[in-house]
Backbone as numpy.savetxt, mean C-alpha at the origin, in Angstrom:
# Nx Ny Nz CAx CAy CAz Cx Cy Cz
16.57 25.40 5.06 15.88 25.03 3.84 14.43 24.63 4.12
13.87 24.67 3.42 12.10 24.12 3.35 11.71 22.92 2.02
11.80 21.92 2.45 11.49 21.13 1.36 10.03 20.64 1.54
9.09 21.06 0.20 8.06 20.66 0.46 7.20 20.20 -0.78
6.27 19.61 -0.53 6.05 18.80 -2.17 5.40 19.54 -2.57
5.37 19.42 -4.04 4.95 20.55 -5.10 3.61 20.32 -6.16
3.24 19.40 -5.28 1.94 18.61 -5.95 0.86 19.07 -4.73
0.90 20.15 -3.65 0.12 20.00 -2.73 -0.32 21.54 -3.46
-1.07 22.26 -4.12 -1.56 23.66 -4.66 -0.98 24.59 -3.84
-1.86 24.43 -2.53 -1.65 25.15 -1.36 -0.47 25.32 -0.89
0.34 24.84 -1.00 2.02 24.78 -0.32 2.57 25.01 -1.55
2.67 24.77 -2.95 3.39 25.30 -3.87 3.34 26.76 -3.98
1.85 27.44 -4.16 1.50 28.48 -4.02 2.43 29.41 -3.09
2.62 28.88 -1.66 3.09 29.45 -0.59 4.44 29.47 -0.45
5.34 28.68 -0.65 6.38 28.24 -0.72 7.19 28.59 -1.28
6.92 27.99 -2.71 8.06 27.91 -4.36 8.83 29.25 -4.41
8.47 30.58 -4.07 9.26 31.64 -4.36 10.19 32.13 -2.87
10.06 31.04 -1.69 10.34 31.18 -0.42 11.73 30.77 -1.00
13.31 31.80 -0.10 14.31 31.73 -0.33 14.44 30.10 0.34
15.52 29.30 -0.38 16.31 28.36 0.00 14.91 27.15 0.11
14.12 27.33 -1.11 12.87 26.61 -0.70 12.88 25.40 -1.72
12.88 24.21 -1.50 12.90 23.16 -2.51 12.15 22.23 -3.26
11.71 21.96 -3.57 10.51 20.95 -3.91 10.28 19.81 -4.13
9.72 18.80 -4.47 9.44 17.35 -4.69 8.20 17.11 -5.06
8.35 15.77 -6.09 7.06 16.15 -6.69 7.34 15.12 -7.61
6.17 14.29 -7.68 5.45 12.64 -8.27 5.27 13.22 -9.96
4.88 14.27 -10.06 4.35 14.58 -11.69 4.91 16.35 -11.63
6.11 16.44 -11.98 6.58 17.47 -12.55 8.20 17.39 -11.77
9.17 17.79 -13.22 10.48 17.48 -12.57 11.21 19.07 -12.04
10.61 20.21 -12.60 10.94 21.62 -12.23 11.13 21.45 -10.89
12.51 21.91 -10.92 13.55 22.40 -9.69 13.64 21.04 -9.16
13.46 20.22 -9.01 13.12 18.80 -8.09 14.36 18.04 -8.25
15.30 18.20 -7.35 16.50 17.00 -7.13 16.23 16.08 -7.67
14.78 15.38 -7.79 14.59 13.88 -8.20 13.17 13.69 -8.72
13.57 13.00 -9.97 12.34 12.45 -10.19 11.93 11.24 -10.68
10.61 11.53 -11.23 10.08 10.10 -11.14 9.30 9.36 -12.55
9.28 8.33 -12.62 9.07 7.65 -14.34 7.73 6.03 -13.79
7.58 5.60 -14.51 6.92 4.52 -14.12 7.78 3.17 -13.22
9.13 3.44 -13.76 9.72 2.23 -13.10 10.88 2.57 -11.99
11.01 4.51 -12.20 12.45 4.35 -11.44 12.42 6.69 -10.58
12.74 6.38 -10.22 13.37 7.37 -9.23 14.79 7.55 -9.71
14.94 8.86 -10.39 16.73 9.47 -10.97 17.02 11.08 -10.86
17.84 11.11 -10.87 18.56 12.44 -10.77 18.93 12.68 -12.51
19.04 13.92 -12.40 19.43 14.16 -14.03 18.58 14.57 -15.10
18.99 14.26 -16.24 17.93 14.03 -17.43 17.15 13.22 -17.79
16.23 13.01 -18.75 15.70 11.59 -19.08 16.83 10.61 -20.04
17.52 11.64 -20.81 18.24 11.12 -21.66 19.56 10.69 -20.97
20.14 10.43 -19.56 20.81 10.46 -19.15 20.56 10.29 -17.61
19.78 9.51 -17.03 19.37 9.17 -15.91 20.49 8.97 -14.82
20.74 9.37 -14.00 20.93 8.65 -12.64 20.43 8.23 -12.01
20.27 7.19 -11.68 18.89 6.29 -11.33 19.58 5.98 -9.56
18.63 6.24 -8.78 18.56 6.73 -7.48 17.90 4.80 -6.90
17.11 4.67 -7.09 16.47 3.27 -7.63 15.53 2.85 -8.22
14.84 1.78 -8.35 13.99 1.16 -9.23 12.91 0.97 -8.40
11.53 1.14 -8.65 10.21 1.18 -7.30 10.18 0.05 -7.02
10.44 -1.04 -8.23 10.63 -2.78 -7.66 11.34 -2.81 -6.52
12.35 -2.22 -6.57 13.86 -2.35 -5.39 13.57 -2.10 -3.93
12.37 -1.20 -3.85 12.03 -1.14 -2.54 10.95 -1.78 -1.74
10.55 -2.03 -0.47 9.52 -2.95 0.04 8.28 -1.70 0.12
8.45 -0.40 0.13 8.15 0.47 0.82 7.07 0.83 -0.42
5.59 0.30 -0.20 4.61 0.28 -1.55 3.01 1.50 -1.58
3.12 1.83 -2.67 1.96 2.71 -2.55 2.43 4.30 -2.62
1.57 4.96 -3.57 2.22 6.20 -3.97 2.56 7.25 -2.84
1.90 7.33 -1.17 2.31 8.30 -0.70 3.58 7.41 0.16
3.92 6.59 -0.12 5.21 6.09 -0.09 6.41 6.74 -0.63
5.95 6.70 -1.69 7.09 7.37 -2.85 7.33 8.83 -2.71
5.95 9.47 -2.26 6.57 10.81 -1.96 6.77 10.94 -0.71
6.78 10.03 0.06 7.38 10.26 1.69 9.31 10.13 1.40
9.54 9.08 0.57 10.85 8.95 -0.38 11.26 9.97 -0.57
10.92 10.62 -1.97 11.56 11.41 -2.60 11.67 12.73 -1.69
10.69 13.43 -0.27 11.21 14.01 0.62 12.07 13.54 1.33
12.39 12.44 1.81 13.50 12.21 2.83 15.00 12.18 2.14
14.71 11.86 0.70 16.19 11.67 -0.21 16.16 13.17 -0.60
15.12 14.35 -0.87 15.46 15.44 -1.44 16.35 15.85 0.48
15.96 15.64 1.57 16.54 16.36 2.72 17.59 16.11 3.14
18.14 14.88 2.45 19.58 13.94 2.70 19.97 14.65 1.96
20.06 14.52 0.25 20.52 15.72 -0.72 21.23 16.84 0.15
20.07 17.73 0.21 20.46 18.67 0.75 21.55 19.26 1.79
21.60 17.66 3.25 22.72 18.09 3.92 23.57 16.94 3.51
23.80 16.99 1.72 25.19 16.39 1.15 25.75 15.21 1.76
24.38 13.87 2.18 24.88 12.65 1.90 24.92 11.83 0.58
26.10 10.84 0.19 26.15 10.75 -0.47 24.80 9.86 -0.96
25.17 9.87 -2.63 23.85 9.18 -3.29 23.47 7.39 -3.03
25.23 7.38 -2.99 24.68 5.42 -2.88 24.52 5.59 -1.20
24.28 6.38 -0.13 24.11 5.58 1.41 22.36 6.14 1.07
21.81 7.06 0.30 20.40 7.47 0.08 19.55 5.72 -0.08
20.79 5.68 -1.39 19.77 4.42 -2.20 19.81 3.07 -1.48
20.58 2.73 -0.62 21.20 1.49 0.52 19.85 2.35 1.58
20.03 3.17 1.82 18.70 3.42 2.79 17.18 2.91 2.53
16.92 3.09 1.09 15.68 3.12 0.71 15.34 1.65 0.22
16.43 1.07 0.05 16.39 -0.29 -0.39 15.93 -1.17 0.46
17.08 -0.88 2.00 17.23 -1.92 2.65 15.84 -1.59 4.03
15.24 -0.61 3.97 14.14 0.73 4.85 13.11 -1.08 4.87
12.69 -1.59 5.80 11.74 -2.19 6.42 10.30 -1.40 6.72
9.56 -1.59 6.18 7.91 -0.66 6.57 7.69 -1.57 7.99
7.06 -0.70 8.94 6.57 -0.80 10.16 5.56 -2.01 10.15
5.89 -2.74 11.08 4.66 -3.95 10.67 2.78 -3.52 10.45
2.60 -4.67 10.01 0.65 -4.35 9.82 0.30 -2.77 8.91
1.22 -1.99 8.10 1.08 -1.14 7.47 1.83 -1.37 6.13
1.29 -2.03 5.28 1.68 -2.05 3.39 2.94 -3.30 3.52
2.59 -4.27 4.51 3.84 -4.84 5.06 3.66 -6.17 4.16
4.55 -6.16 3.35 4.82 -7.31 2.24 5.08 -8.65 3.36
5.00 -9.65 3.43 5.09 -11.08 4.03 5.91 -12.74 3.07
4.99 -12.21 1.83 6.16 -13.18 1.22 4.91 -13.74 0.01
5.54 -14.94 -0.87 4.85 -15.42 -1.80 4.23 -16.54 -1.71
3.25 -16.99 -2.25 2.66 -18.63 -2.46 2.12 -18.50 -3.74
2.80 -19.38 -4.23 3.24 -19.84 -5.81 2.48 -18.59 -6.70
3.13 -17.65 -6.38 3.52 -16.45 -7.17 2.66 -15.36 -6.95
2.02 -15.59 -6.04 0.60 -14.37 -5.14 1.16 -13.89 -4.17
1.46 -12.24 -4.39 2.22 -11.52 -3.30 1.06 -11.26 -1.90
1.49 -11.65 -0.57 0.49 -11.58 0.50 1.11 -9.97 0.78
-0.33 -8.95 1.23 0.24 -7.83 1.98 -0.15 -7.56 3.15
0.47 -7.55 3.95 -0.41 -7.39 5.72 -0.74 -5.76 6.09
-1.87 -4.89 5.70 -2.25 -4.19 6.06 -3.49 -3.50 7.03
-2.95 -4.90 8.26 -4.16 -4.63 8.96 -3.96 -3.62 9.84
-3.52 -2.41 9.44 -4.06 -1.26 10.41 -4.44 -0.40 9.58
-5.09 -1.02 8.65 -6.30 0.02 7.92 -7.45 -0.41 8.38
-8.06 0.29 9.25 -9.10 0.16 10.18 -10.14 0.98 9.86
-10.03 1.85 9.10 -11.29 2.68 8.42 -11.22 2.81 6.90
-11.82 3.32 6.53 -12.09 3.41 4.65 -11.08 3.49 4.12
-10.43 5.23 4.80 -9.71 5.88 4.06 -8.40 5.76 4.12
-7.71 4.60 5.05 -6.77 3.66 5.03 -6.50 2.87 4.18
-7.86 1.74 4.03 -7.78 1.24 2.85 -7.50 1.97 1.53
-8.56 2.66 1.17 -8.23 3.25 -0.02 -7.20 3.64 -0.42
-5.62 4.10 0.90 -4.84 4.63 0.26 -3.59 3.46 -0.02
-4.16 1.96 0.59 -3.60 0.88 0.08 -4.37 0.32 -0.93
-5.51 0.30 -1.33 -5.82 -0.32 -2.68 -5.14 0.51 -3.75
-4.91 2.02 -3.49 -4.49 2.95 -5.22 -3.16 2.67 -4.65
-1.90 1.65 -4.01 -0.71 1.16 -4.04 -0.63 0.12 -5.30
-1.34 -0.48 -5.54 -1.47 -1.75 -6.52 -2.48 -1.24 -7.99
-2.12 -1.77 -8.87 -2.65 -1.60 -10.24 -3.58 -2.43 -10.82
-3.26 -3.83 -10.31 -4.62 -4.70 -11.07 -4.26 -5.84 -9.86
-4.74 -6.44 -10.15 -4.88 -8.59 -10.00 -5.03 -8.22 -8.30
-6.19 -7.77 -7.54 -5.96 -7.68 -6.41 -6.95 -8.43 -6.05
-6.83 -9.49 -4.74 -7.57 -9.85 -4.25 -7.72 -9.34 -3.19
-8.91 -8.54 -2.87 -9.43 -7.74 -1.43 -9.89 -8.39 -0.38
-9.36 -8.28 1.05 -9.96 -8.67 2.10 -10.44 -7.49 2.80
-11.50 -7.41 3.32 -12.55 -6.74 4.27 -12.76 -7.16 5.07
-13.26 -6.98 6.34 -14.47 -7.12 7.22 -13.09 -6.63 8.61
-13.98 -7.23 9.37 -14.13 -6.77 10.86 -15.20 -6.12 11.75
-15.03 -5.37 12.46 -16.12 -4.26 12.97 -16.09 -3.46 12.38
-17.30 -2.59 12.33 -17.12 -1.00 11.73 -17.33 -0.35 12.64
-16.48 0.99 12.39 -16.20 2.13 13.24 -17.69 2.91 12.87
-18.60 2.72 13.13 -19.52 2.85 12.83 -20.59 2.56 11.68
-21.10 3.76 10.79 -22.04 3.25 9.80 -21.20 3.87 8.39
-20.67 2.94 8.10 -19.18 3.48 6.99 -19.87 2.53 5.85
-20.02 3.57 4.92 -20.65 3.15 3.30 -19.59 2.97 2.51
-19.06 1.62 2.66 -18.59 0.54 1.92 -18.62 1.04 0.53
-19.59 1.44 -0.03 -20.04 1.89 -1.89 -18.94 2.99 -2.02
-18.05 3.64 -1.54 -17.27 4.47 -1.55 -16.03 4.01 -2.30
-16.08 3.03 -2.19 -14.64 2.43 -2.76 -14.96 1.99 -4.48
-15.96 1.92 -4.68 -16.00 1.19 -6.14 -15.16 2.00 -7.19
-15.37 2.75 -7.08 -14.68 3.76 -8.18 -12.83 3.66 -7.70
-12.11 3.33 -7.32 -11.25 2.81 -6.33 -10.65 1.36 -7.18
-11.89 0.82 -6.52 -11.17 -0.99 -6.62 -11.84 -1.41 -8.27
-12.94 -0.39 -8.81 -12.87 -0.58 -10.48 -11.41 -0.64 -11.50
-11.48 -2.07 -11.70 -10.74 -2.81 -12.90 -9.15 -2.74 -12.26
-9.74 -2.51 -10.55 -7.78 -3.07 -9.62 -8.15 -4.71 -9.25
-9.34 -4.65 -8.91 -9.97 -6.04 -8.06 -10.26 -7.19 -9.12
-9.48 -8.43 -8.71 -10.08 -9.82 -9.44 -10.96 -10.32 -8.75
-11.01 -9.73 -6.95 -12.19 -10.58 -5.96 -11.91 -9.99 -4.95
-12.98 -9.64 -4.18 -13.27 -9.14 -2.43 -13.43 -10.26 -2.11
-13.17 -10.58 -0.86 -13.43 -11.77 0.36 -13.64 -10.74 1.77
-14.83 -11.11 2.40 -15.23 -9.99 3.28 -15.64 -11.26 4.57
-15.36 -10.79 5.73 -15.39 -11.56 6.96 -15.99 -10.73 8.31
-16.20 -11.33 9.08 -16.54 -11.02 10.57 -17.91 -10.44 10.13
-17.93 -9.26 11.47 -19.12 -8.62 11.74 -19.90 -7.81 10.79
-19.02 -7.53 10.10 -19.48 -6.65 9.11 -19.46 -6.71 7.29
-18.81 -8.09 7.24 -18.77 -8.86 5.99 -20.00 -8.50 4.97
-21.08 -9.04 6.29 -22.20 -9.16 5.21 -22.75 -8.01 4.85
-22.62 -6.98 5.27 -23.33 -5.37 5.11 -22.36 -5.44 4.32
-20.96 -5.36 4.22 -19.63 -4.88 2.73 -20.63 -5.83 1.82
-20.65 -6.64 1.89 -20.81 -7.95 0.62 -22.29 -7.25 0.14
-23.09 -7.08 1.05 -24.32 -6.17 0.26 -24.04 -4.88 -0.68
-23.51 -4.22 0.24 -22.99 -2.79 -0.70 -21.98 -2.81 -1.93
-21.64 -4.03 -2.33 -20.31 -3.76 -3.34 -21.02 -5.53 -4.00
-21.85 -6.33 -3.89 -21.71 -7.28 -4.58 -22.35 -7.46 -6.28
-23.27 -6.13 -6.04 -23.53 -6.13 -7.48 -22.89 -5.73 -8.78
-21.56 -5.03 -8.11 -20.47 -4.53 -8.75 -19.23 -5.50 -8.87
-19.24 -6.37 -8.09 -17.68 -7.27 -7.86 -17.85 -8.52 -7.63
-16.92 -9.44 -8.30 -17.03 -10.81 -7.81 -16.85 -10.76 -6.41
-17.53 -11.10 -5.54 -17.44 -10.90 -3.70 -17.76 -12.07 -2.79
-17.53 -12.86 -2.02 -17.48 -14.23 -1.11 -17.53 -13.63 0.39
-18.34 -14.29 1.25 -18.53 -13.80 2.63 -18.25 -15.18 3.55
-17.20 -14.79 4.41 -16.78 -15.96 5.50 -17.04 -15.12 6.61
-17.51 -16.13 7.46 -17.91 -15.45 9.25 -16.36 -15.61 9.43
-15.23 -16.44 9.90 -14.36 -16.48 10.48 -13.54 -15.46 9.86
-12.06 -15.11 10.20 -11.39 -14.30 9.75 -10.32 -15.54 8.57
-9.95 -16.53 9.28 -8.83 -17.82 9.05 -9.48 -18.54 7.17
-11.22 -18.42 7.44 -11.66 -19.17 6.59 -11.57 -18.04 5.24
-11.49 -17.00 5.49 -11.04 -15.81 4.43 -9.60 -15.38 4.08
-9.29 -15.61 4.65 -7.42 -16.14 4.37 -7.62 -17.54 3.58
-7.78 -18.55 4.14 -8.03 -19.82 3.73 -8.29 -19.81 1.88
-9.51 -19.26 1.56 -10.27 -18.57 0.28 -9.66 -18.10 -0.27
-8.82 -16.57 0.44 -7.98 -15.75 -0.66 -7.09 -17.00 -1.31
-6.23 -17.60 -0.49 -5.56 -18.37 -1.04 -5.63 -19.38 -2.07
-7.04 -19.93 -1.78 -7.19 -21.31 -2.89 -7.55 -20.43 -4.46
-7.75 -19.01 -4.44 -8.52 -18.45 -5.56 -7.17 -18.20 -6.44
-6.45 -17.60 -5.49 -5.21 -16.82 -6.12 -4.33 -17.47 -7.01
-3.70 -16.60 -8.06 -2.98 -17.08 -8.67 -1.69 -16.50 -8.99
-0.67 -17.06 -9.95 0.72 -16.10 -10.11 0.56 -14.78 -10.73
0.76 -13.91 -10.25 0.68 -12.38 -10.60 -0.54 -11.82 -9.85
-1.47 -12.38 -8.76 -1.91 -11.55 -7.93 -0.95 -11.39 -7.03
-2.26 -9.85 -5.82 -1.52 -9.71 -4.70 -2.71 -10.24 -4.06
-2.97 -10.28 -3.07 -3.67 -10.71 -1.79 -3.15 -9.69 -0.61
-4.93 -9.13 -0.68 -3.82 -7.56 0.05 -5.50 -7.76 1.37
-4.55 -7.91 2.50 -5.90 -7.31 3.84 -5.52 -6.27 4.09
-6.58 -5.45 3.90 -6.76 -3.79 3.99 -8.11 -3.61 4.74
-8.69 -4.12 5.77 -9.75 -4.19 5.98 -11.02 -3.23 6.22
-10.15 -2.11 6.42 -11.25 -1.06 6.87 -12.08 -1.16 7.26
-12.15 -1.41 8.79 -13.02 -2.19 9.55 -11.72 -2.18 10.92
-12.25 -1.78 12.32 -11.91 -2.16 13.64 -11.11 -3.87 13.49
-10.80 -4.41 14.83 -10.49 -6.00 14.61 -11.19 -6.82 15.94
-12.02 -5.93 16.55 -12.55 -5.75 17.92 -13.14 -7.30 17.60
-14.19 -7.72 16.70 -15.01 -8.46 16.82 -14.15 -10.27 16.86
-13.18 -10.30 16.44 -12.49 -11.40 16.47 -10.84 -11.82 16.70
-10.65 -10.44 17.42 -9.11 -10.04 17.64 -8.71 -8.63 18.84
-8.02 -9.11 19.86 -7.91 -7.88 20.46 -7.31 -6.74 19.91
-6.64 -6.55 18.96 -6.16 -5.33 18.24 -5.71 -5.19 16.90
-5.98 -4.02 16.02 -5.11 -4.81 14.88 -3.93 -5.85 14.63
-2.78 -5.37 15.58 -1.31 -6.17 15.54 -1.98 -7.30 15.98
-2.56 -8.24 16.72 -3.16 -9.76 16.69 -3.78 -10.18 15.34
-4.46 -9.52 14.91 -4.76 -9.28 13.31 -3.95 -9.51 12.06
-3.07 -8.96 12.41 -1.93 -8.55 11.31 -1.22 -10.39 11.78
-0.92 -10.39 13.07 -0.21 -11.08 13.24 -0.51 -12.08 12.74
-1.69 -12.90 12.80 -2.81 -13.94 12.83 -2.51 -14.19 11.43
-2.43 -13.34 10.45 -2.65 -13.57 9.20 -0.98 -13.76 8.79
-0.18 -13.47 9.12 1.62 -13.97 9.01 1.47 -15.12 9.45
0.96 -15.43 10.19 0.66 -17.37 11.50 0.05 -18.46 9.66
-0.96 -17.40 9.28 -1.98 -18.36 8.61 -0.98 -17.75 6.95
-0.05 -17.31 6.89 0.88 -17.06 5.24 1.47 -18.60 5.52
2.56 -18.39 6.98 3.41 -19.40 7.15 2.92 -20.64 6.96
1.84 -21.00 7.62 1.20 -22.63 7.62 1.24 -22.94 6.16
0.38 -21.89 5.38 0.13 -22.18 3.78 1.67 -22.43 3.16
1.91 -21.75 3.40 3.64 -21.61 2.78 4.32 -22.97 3.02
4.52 -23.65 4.45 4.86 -24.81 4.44 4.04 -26.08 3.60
2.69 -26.15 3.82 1.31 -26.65 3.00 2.58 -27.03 1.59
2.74 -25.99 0.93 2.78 -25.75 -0.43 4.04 -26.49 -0.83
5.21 -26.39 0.16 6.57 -26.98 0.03 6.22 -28.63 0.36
5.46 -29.01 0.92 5.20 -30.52 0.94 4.84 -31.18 -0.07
């Protein structure tokens, strides 16, 4: 079999009339084992759903998430496992640390640890995961001379606030501050610190930094880690 998504031009084109060839696909349900609605992933009709699960139900966030999903459940399909060990898979599926990696709440502000978005186009494909109330973290090193202004059209009317840090804070905070409420901390701790006192119930608090971690961390995972060290402290903070 060939299962391949049907939202890519180039591969539908090539594919779709290929014997034993299957498809998947975010916006169109033709031929597609499964599809998809604003709140849920089902098999079937609309009028008659089998609901596979609910996008709440999983940890696993951000749209090429969902179609990394709906390929691995259209290839299970296929070699005829059943539907509830699909949906127990996708439920219980842990994301790899420091990538879209949920951490936990403080009084109702979801933290996301995505520090191995180390260049733009990392970030970007974790800011279009979230819909509104985002509070953005930036900075680090830059992988060179990376124009920051790239994202506005992006983080327009997702962002309640950027918080930008380290080496390269203040060049982000130049390029995006006439567009966004935006705050610049040299440390990395004192921008964690910030996201937190701003936030409120129904944000996320998402580090996506796009940016190296060279300048105040030996690697992203110290990064990532650093900022789980500085959820927990707050988290206890809050229970006292």
């Amino acid at each position: 079999h060939i299962v391949f998504n049907k939202d890519d031009l180039i591969l539908n084109k090539s594919l779709k009339n290929k014997s034993k060839s299957i498809p998947f696909s975010i916006n169109t349900e033709d031929k597609c084992f499964y599809k998809l609605n604003s709140s849920k992933v089902y098999s079937g009709n609309k009028e008659n759903p089998n609901i596979l699960f609910k996008l709440n139900d999983t940890k696993l966030k951000g749209i090429h998430n969902i179609q990394n999903i709906l390929a691995a459940a259209t290839i299970a399909k296929v070699y005829g496992l059943d539907q509830s060990a699909i949906k127990n898979t996708i439920i219980n599926f842990n994301p790899i640390p420091h990538r879209l990696e949920w951490i936990g709440k403080i009084n109702g502000a979801n933290y996301i640890n995505d520090s191995k978005a180390t260049n733009i186009e990392a970030a970007k494909a974790a800011i279009q995961s979230f819909d509104r109330n985002i509070i953005l973290i930036l900075g680090g090193q830059d992988k060179g001379d990376t124009d920051f202004s790239v994202l506005k059209p992006i983080i327009k009317n997702r962002i309640n606030e950027i918080i930008t840090y380290g080496e390269s804070g203040q060049k982000i905070k130049h390029m995006l501050d006439k567009n966004f409420k935006i705050s610049f901390f040299n440390k990395f701790e004192h921008a964690i610190y910030n996201a937190n006192l701003k936030s409120k119930n129904g944000d996320t608090i998402l580090l996506s930094p796009a940016c190296a971690s060279y300048d105040q961390f030996q690697n992203y995972e110290e990064r990532g880690e650093t900022f789980i060290k500085l959820f927990k402290k707050m988290e206890l903070d809050v229970e006292k």
